[in-house]
PDB file of C-alpha atoms in Angstrom:
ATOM      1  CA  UNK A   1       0.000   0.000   0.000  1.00  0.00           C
ATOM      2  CA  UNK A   2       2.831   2.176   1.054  1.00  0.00           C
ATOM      3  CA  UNK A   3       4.337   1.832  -2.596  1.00  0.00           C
ATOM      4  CA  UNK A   4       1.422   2.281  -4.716  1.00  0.00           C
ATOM      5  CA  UNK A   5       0.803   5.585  -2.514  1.00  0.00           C
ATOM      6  CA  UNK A   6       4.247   6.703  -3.741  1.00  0.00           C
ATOM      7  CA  UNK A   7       3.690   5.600  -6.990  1.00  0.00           C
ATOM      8  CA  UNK A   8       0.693   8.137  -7.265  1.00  0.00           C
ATOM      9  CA  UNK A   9       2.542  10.813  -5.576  1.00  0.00           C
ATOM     10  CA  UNK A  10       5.198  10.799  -7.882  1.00  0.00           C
ATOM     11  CA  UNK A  11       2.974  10.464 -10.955  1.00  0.00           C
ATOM     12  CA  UNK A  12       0.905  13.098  -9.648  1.00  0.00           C
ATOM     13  CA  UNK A  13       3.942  15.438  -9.034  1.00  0.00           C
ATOM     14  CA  UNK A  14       4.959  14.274 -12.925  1.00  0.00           C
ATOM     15  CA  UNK A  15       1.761  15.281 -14.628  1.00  0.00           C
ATOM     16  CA  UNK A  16       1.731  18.464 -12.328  1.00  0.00           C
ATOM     17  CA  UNK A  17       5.272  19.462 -13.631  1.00  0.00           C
ATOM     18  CA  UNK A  18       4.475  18.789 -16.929  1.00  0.00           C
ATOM     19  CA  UNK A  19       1.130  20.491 -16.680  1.00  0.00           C
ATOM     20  CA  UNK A  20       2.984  23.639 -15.507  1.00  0.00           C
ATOM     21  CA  UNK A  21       5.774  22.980 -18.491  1.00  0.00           C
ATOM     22  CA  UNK A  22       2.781  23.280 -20.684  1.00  0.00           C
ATOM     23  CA  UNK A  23       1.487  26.409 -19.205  1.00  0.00           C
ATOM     24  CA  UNK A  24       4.850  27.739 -19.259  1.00  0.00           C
ATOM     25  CA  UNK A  25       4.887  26.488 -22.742  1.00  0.00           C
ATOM     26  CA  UNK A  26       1.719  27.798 -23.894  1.00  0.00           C
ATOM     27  CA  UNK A  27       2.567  31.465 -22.629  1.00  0.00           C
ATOM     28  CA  UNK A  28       5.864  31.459 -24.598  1.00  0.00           C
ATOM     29  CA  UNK A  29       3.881  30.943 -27.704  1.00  0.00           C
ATOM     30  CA  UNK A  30       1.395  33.157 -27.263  1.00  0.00           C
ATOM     31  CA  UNK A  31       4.177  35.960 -26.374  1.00  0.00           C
ATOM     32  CA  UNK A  32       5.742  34.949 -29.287  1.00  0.00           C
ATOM     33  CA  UNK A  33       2.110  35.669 -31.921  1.00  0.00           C
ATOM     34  CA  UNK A  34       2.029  38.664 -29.874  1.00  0.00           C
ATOM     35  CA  UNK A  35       5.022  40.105 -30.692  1.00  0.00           C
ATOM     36  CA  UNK A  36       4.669  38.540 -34.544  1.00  0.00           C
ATOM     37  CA  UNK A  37       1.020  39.544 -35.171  1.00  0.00           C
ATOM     38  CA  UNK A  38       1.175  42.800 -33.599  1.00  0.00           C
ATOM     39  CA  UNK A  39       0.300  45.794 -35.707  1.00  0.00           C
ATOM     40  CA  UNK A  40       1.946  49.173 -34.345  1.00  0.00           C
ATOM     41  CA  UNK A  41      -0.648  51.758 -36.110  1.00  0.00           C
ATOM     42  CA  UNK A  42       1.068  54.310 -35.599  1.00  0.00           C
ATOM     43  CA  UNK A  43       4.246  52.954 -37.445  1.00  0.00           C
ATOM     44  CA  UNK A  44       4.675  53.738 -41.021  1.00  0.00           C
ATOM     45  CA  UNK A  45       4.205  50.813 -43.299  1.00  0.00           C
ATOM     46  CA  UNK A  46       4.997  51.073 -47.010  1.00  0.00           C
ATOM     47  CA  UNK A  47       3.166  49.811 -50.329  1.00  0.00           C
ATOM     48  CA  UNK A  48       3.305  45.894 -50.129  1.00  0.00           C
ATOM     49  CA  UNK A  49       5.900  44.576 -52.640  1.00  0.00           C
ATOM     50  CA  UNK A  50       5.194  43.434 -55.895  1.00  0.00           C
ATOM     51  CA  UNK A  51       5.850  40.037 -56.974  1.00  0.00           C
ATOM     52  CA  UNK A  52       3.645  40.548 -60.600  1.00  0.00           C
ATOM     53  CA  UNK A  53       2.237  43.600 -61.666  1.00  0.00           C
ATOM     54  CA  UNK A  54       0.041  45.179 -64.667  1.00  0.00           C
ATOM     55  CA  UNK A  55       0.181  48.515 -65.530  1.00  0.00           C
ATOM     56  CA  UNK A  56       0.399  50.935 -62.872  1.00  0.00           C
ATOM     57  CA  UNK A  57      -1.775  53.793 -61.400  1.00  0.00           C
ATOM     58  CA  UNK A  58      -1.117  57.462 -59.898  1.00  0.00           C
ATOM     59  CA  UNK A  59      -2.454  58.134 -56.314  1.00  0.00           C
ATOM     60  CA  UNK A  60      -2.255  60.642 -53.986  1.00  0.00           C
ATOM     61  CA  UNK A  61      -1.180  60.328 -50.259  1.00  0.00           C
ATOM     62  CA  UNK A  62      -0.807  63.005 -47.279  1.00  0.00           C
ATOM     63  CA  UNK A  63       3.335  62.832 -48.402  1.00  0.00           C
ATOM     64  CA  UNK A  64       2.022  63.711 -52.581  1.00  0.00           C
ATOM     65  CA  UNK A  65       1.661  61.708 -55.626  1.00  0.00           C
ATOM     66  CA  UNK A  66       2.737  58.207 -55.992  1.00  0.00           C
ATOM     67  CA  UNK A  67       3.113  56.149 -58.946  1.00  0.00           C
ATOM     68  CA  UNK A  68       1.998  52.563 -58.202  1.00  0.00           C
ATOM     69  CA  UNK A  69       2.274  49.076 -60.010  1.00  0.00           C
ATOM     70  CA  UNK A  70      -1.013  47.599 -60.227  1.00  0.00           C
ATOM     71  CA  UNK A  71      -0.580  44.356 -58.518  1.00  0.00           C
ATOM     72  CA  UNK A  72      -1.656  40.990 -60.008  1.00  0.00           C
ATOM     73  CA  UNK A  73      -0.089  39.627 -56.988  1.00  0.00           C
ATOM     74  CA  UNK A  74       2.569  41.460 -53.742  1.00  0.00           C
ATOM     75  CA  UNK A  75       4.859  39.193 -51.680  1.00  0.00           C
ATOM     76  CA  UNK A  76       2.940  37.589 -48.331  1.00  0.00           C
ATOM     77  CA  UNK A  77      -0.464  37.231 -50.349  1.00  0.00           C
ATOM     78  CA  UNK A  78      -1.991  34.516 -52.335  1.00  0.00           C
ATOM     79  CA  UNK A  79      -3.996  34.506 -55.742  1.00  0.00           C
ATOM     80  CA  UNK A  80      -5.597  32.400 -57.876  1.00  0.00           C
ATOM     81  CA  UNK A  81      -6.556  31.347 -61.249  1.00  0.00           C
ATOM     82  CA  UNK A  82      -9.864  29.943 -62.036  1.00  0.00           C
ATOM     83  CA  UNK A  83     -10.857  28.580 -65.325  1.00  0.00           C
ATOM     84  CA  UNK A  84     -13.613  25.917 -66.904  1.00  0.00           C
ATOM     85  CA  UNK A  85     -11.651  22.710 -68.136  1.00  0.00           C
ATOM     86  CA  UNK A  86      -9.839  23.268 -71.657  1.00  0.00           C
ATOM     87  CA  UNK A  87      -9.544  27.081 -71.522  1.00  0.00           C
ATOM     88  CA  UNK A  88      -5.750  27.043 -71.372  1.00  0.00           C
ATOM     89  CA  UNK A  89      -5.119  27.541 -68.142  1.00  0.00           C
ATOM     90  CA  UNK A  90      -1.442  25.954 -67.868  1.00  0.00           C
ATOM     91  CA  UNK A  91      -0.249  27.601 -71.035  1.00  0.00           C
ATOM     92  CA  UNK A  92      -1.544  30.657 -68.826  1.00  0.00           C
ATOM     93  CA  UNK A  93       0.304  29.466 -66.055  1.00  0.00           C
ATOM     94  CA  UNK A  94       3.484  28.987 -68.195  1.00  0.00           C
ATOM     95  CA  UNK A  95       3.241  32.972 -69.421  1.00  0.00           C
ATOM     96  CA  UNK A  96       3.307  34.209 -65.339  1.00  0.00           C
ATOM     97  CA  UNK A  97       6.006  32.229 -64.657  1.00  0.00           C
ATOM     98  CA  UNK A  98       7.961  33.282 -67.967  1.00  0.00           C
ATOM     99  CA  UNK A  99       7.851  36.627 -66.769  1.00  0.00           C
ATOM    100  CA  UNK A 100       8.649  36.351 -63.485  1.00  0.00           C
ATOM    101  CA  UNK A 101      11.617  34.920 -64.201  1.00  0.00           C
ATOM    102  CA  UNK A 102      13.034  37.227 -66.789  1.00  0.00           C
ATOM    103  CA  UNK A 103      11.640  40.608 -66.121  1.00  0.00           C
ATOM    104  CA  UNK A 104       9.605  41.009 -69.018  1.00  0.00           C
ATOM    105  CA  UNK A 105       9.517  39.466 -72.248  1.00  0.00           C
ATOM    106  CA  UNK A 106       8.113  39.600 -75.686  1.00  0.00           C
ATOM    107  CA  UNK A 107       5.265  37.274 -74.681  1.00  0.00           C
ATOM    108  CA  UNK A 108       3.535  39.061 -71.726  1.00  0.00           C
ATOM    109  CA  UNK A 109       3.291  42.259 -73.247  1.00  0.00           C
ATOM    110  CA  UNK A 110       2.834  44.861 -69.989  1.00  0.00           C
ATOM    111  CA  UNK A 111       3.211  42.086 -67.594  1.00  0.00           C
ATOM    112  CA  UNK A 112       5.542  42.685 -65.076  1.00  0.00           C
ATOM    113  CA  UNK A 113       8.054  40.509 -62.992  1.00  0.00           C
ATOM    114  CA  UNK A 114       9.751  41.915 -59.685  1.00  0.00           C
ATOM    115  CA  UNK A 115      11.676  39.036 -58.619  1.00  0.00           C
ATOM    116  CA  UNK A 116      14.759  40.309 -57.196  1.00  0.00           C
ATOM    117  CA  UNK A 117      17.215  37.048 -57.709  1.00  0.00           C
ATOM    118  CA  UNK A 118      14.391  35.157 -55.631  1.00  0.00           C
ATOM    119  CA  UNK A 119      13.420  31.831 -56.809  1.00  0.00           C
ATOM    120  CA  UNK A 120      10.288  30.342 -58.048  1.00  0.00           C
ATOM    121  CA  UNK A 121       8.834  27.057 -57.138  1.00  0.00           C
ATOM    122  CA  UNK A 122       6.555  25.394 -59.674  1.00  0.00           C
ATOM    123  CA  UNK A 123       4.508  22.353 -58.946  1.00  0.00           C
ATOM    124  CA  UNK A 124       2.262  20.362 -60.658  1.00  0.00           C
ATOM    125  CA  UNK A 125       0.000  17.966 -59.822  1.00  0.00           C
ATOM    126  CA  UNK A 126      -1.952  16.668 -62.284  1.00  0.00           C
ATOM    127  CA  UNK A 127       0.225  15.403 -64.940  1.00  0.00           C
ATOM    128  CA  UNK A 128       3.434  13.192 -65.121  1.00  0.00           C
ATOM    129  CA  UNK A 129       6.908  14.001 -65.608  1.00  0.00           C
ATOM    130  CA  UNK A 130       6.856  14.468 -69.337  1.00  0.00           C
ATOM    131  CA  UNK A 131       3.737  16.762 -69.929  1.00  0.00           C
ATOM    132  CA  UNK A 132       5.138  18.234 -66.923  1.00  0.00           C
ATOM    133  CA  UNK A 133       8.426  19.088 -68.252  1.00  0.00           C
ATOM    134  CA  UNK A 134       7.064  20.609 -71.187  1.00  0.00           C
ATOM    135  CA  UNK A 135       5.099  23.231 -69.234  1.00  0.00           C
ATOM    136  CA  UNK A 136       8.101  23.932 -66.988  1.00  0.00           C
ATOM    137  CA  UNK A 137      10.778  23.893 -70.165  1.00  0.00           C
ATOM    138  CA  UNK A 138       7.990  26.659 -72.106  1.00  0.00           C
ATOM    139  CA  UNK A 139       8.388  29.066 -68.835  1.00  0.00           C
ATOM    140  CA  UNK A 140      12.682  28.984 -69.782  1.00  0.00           C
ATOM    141  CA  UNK A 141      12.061  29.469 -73.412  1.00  0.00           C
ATOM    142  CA  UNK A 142       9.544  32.077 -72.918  1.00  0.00           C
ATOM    143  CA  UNK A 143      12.225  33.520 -70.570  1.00  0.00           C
ATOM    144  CA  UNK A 144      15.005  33.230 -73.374  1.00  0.00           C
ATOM    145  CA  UNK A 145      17.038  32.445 -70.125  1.00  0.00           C
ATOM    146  CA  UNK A 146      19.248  29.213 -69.784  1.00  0.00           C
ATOM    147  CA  UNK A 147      17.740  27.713 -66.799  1.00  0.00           C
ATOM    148  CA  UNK A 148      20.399  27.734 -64.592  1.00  0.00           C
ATOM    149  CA  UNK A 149      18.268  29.796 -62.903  1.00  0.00           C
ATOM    150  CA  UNK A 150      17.057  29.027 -59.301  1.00  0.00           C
ATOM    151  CA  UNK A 151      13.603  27.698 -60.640  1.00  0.00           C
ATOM    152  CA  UNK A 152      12.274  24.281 -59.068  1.00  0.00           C
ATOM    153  CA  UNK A 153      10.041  22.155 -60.949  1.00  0.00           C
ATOM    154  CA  UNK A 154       7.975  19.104 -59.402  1.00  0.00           C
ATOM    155  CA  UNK A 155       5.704  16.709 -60.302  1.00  0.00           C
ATOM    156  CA  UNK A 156       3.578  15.577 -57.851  1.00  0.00           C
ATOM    157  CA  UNK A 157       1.169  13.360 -59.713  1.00  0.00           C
ATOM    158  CA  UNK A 158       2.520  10.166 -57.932  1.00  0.00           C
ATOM    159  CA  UNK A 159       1.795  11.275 -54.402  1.00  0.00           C
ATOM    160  CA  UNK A 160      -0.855  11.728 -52.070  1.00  0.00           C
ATOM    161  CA  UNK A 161      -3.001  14.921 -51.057  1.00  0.00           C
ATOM    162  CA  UNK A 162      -1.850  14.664 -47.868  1.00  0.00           C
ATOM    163  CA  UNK A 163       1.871  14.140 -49.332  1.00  0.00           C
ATOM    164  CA  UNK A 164       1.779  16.607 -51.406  1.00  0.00           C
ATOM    165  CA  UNK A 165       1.151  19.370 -48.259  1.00  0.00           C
ATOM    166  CA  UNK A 166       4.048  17.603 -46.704  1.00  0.00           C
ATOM    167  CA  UNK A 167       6.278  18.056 -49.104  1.00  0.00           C
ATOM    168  CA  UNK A 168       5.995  21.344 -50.068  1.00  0.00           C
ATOM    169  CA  UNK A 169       6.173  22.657 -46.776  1.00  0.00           C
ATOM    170  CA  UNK A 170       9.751  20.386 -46.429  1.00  0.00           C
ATOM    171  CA  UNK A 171      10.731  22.025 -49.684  1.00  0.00           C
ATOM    172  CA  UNK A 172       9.874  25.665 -48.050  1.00  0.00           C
ATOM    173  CA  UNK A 173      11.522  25.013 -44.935  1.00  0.00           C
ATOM    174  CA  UNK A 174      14.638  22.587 -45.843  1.00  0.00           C
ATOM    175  CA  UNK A 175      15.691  22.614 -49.387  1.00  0.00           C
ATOM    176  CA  UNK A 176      14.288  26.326 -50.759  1.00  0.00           C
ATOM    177  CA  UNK A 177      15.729  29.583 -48.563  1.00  0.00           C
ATOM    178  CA  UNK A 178      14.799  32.405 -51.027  1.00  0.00           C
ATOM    179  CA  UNK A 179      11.044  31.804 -52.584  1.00  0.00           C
ATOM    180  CA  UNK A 180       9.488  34.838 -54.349  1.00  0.00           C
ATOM    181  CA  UNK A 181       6.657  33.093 -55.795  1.00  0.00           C
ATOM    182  CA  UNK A 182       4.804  29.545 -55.448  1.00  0.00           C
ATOM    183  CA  UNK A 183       2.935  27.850 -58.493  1.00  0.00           C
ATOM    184  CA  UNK A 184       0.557  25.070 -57.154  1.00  0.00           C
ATOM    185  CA  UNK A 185      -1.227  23.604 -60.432  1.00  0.00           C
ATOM    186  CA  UNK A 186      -4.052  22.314 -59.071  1.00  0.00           C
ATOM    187  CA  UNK A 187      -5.050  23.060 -55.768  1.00  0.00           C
ATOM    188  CA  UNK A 188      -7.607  20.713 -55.512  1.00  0.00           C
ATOM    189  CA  UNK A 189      -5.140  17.768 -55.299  1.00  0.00           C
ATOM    190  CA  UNK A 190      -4.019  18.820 -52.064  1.00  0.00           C
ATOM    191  CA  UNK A 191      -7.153  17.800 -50.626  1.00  0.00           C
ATOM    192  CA  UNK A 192      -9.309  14.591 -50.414  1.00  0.00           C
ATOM    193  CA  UNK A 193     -12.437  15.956 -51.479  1.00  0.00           C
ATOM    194  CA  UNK A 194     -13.160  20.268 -52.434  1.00  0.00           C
ATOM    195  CA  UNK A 195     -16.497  20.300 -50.517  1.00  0.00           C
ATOM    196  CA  UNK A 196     -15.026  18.574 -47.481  1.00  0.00           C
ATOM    197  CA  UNK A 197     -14.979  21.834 -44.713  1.00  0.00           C
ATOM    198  CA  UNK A 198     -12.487  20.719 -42.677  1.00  0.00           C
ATOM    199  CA  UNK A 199      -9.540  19.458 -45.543  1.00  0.00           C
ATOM    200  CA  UNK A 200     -10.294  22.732 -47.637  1.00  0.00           C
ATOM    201  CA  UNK A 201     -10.365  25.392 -44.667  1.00  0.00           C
ATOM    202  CA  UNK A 202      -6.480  23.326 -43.608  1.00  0.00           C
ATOM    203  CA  UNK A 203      -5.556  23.663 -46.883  1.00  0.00           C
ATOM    204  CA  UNK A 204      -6.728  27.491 -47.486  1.00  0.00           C
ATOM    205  CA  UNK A 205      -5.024  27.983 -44.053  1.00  0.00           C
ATOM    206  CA  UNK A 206      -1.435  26.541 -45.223  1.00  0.00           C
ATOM    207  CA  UNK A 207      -1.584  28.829 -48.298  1.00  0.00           C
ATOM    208  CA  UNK A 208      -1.935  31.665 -45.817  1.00  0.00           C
ATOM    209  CA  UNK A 209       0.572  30.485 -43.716  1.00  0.00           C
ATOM    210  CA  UNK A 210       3.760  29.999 -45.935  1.00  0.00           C
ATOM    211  CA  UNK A 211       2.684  32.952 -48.030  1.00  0.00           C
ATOM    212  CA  UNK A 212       2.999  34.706 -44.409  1.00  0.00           C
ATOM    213  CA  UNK A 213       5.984  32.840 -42.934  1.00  0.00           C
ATOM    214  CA  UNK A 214       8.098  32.976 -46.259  1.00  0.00           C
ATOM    215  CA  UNK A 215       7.040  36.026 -47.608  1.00  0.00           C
ATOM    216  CA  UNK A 216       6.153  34.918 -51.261  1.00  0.00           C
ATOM    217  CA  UNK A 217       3.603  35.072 -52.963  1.00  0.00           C
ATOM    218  CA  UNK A 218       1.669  32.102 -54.459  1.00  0.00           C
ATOM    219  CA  UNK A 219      -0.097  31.359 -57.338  1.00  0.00           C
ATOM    220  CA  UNK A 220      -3.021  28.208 -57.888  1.00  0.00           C
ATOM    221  CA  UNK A 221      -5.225  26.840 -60.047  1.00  0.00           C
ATOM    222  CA  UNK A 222      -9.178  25.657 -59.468  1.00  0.00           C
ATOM    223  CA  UNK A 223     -11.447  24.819 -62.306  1.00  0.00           C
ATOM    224  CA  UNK A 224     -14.892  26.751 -62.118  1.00  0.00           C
ATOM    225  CA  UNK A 225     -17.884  24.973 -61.791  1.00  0.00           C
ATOM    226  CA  UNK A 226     -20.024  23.245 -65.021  1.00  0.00           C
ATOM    227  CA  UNK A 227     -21.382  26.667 -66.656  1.00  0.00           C
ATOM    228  CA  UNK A 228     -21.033  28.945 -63.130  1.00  0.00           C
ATOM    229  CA  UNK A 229     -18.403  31.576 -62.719  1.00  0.00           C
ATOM    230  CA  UNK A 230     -18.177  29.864 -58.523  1.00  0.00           C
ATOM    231  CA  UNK A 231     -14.876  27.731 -58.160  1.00  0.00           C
ATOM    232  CA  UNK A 232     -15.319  24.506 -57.486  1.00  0.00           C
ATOM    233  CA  UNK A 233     -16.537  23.386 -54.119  1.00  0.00           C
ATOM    234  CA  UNK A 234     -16.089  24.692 -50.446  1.00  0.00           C
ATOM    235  CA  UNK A 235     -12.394  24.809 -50.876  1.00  0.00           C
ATOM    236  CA  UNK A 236     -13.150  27.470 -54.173  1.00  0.00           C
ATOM    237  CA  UNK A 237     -15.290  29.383 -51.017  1.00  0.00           C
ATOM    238  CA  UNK A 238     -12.103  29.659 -49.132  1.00  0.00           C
ATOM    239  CA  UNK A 239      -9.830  30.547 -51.386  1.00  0.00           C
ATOM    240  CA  UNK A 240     -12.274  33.256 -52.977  1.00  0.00           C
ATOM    241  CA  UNK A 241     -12.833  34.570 -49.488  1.00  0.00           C
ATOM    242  CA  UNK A 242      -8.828  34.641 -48.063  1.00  0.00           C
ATOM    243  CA  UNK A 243      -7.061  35.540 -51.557  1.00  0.00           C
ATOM    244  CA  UNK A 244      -5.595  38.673 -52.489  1.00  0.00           C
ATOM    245  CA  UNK A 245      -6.362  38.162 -56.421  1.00  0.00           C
ATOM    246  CA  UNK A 246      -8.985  36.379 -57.979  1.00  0.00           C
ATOM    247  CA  UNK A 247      -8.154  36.098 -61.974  1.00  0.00           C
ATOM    248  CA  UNK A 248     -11.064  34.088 -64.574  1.00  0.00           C
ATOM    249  CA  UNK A 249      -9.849  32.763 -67.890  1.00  0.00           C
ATOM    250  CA  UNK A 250     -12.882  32.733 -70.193  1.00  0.00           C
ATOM    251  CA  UNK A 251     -13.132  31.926 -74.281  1.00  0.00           C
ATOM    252  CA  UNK A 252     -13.062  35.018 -75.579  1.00  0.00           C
ATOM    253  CA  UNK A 253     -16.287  36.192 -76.621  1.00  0.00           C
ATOM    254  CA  UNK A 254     -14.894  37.395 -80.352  1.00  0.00           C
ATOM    255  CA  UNK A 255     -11.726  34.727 -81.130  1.00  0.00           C
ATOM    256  CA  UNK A 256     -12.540  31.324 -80.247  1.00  0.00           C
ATOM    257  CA  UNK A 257      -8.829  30.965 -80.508  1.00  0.00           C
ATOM    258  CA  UNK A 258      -8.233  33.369 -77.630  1.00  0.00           C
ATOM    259  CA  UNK A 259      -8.476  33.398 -73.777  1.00  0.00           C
ATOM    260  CA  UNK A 260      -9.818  36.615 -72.234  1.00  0.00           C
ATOM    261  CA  UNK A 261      -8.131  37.102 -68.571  1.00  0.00           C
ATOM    262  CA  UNK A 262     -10.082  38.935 -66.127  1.00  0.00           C
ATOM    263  CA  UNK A 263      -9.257  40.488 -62.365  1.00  0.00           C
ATOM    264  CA  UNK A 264     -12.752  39.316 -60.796  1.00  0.00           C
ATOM    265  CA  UNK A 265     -11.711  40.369 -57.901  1.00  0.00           C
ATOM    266  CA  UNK A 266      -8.640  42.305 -55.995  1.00  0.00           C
ATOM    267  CA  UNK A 267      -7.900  43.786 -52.467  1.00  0.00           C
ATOM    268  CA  UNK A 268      -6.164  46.209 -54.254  1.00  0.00           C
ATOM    269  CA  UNK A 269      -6.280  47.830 -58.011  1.00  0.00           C
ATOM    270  CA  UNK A 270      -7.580  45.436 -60.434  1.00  0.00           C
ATOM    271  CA  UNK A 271      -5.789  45.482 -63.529  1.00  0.00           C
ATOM    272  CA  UNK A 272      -7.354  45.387 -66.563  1.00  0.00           C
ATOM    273  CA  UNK A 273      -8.776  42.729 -68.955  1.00  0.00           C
ATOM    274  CA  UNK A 274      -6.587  41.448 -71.551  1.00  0.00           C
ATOM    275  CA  UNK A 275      -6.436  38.246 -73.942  1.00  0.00           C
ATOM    276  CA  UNK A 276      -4.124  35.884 -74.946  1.00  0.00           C
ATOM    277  CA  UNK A 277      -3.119  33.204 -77.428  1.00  0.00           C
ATOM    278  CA  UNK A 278      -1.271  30.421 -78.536  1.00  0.00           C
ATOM    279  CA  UNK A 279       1.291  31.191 -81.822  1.00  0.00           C
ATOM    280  CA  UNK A 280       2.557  29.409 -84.124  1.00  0.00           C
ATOM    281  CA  UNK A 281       5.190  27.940 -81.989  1.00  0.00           C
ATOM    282  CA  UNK A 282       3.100  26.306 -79.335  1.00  0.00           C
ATOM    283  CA  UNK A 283       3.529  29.227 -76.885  1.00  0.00           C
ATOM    284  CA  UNK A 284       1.279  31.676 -75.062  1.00  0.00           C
ATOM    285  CA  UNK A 285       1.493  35.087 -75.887  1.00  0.00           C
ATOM    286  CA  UNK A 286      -1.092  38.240 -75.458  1.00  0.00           C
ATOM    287  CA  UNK A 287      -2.511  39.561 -77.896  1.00  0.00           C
ATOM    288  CA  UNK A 288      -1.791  43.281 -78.295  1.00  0.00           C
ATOM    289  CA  UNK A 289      -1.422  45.278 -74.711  1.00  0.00           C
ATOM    290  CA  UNK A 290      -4.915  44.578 -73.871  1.00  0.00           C
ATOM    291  CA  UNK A 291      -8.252  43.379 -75.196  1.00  0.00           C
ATOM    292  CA  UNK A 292     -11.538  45.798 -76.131  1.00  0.00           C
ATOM    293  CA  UNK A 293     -14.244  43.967 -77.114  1.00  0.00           C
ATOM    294  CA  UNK A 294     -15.393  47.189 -78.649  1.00  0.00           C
ATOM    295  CA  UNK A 295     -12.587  47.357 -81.064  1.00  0.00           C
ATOM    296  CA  UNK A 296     -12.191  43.935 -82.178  1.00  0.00           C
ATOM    297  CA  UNK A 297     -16.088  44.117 -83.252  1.00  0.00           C
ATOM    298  CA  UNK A 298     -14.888  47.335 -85.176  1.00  0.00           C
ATOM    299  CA  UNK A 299     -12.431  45.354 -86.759  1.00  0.00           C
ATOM    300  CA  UNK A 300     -14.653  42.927 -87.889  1.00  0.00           C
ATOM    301  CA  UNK A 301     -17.320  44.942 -90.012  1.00  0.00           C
TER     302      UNK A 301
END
């Protein structure tokens, strides 16, 4: 009796010190969101940067004019790309990450990259290594570059949903130090099922979290629902609710040959419509500096 009575003494006195651990613990984290999340409002805190920009737009502030890129996407955010099936969204894809690599280029007409020697991490989900390459080899000729440069290219087809979360985030925080921007094409394969609540809300929340933590900005890809401008499921909720950019891909209305790209919505400037197409050479390219439905109908009669 005398031994199972110290026994539960010193199991008590255990779980006591490691309930206090925890408490001590637990404050240490919460000191440390404090001091992370914390917004000083009287601090000054300046335009967020750019990761991908069209055009640009003049506003005035108490310190006088500024000249600002509109933003398709700024470092810390997330966007992305919704599209029904067959309307070109990878070639799409492929033309964003041309020009964030190289600057500009003779394919993305005003499209702007401001990557500042950071990298750009490209993954794709839904197709295997060789249809994959091709997508990630158009971004380097696009770019006219050599592809020494630090762009990472996966294929994640093999893998699953939960893997896939995994493995990005080891990529993040072991193997990539200097992300600018993310490419996740699709979205919807790093979850079981889009209307599940629960899988989509953890999924919208990890997108928030490295864009945060890493301060890049990322890119995905959702198809839209059969003939409905919603993306698909609860996890196209989320992501239309928690992104900074929401961009459509639609045929366009006067070339069936085209893609019209719209800003449906923005937390910023939305930039404006513009179409794009695929020349003679297999590669994406937009079509003048932007797209007036107005003209083109002028052109026609």
């Amino acid at each position: 009796q005398g031994k199972s009575l110290r026994l539960y003494f010193y199991s008590s006195a255990f779980f006591l010190s490691l309930s206090m651990q925890n408490k001590t613990d637990q404050k240490d984290l919460m000191k440390q969101i404090e001091a992370d999340c914390l917004v000083d409002n009287q601090e000054k805190i300046d335009y967020p940067p750019v990761a991908l920009s069209l055009g640009s737009k003049y506003i005035q502030t108490k310190e006088g004019g500024q000249m600002l890129p509109i933003a398709i996407g700024t470092y810390g955010n997330f966007s992305f790309v919704q599209s029904p099936p067959k309307t070109k969204k990878t070639f799409f894809i492929s033309l964003l990450s041309s020009v964030y690599l190289s600057g500009s280029n003779n394919f993305g007409g005003d499209i702007k990259g401001h990557r500042k020697s950071q990298c750009l991490l490209h993954i794709d989900t839904e197709q295997g290594k060789w249809h994959a390459q091709r997508v990630f080899k158009r971004a380097i000729d696009m770019s006219d570059l050599d592809g020494s440069q630090c762009y990472y290219t996966y294929a994640l087809r093999q893998i699953g949903f939960k893997q896939r979360i995994d493995f990005i985030e080891y990529l993040l925080r072991d193997k990539i130090k200097n992300t600018g921007l993310i490419i996740i094409d699709g979205i919807a394969d790093l979850v079981g099922d889009v209307n599940n609540l629960e899988e989509s809300n953890a999924c919208v929340q990890k997108l928030m979290e490295w864009s945060s933590i890493y301060e890049c900005h990322i890119i995905t890809v959702i198809h839209s629902n059969y003939g409905s401008s919603k993306p698909t499921g609860h996890l196209g909720s989320f992501l239309e609710k928690k992104c900074e950019t929401q961009i459509e891909l639609e045929a366009n209305t006067v070339n069936k040959e085209w893609v019209t790209v719209k800003c449906k919505r923005s937390r910023g400037y939305a930039f404006e419509t513009f179409s794009f197409k695929i020349n003679d050479l297999g590669l994406p390219e937009i079509v003048g500096d932007l797209y007036d439905p107005l003209k083109e109908n002028e052109k026609r009669y």
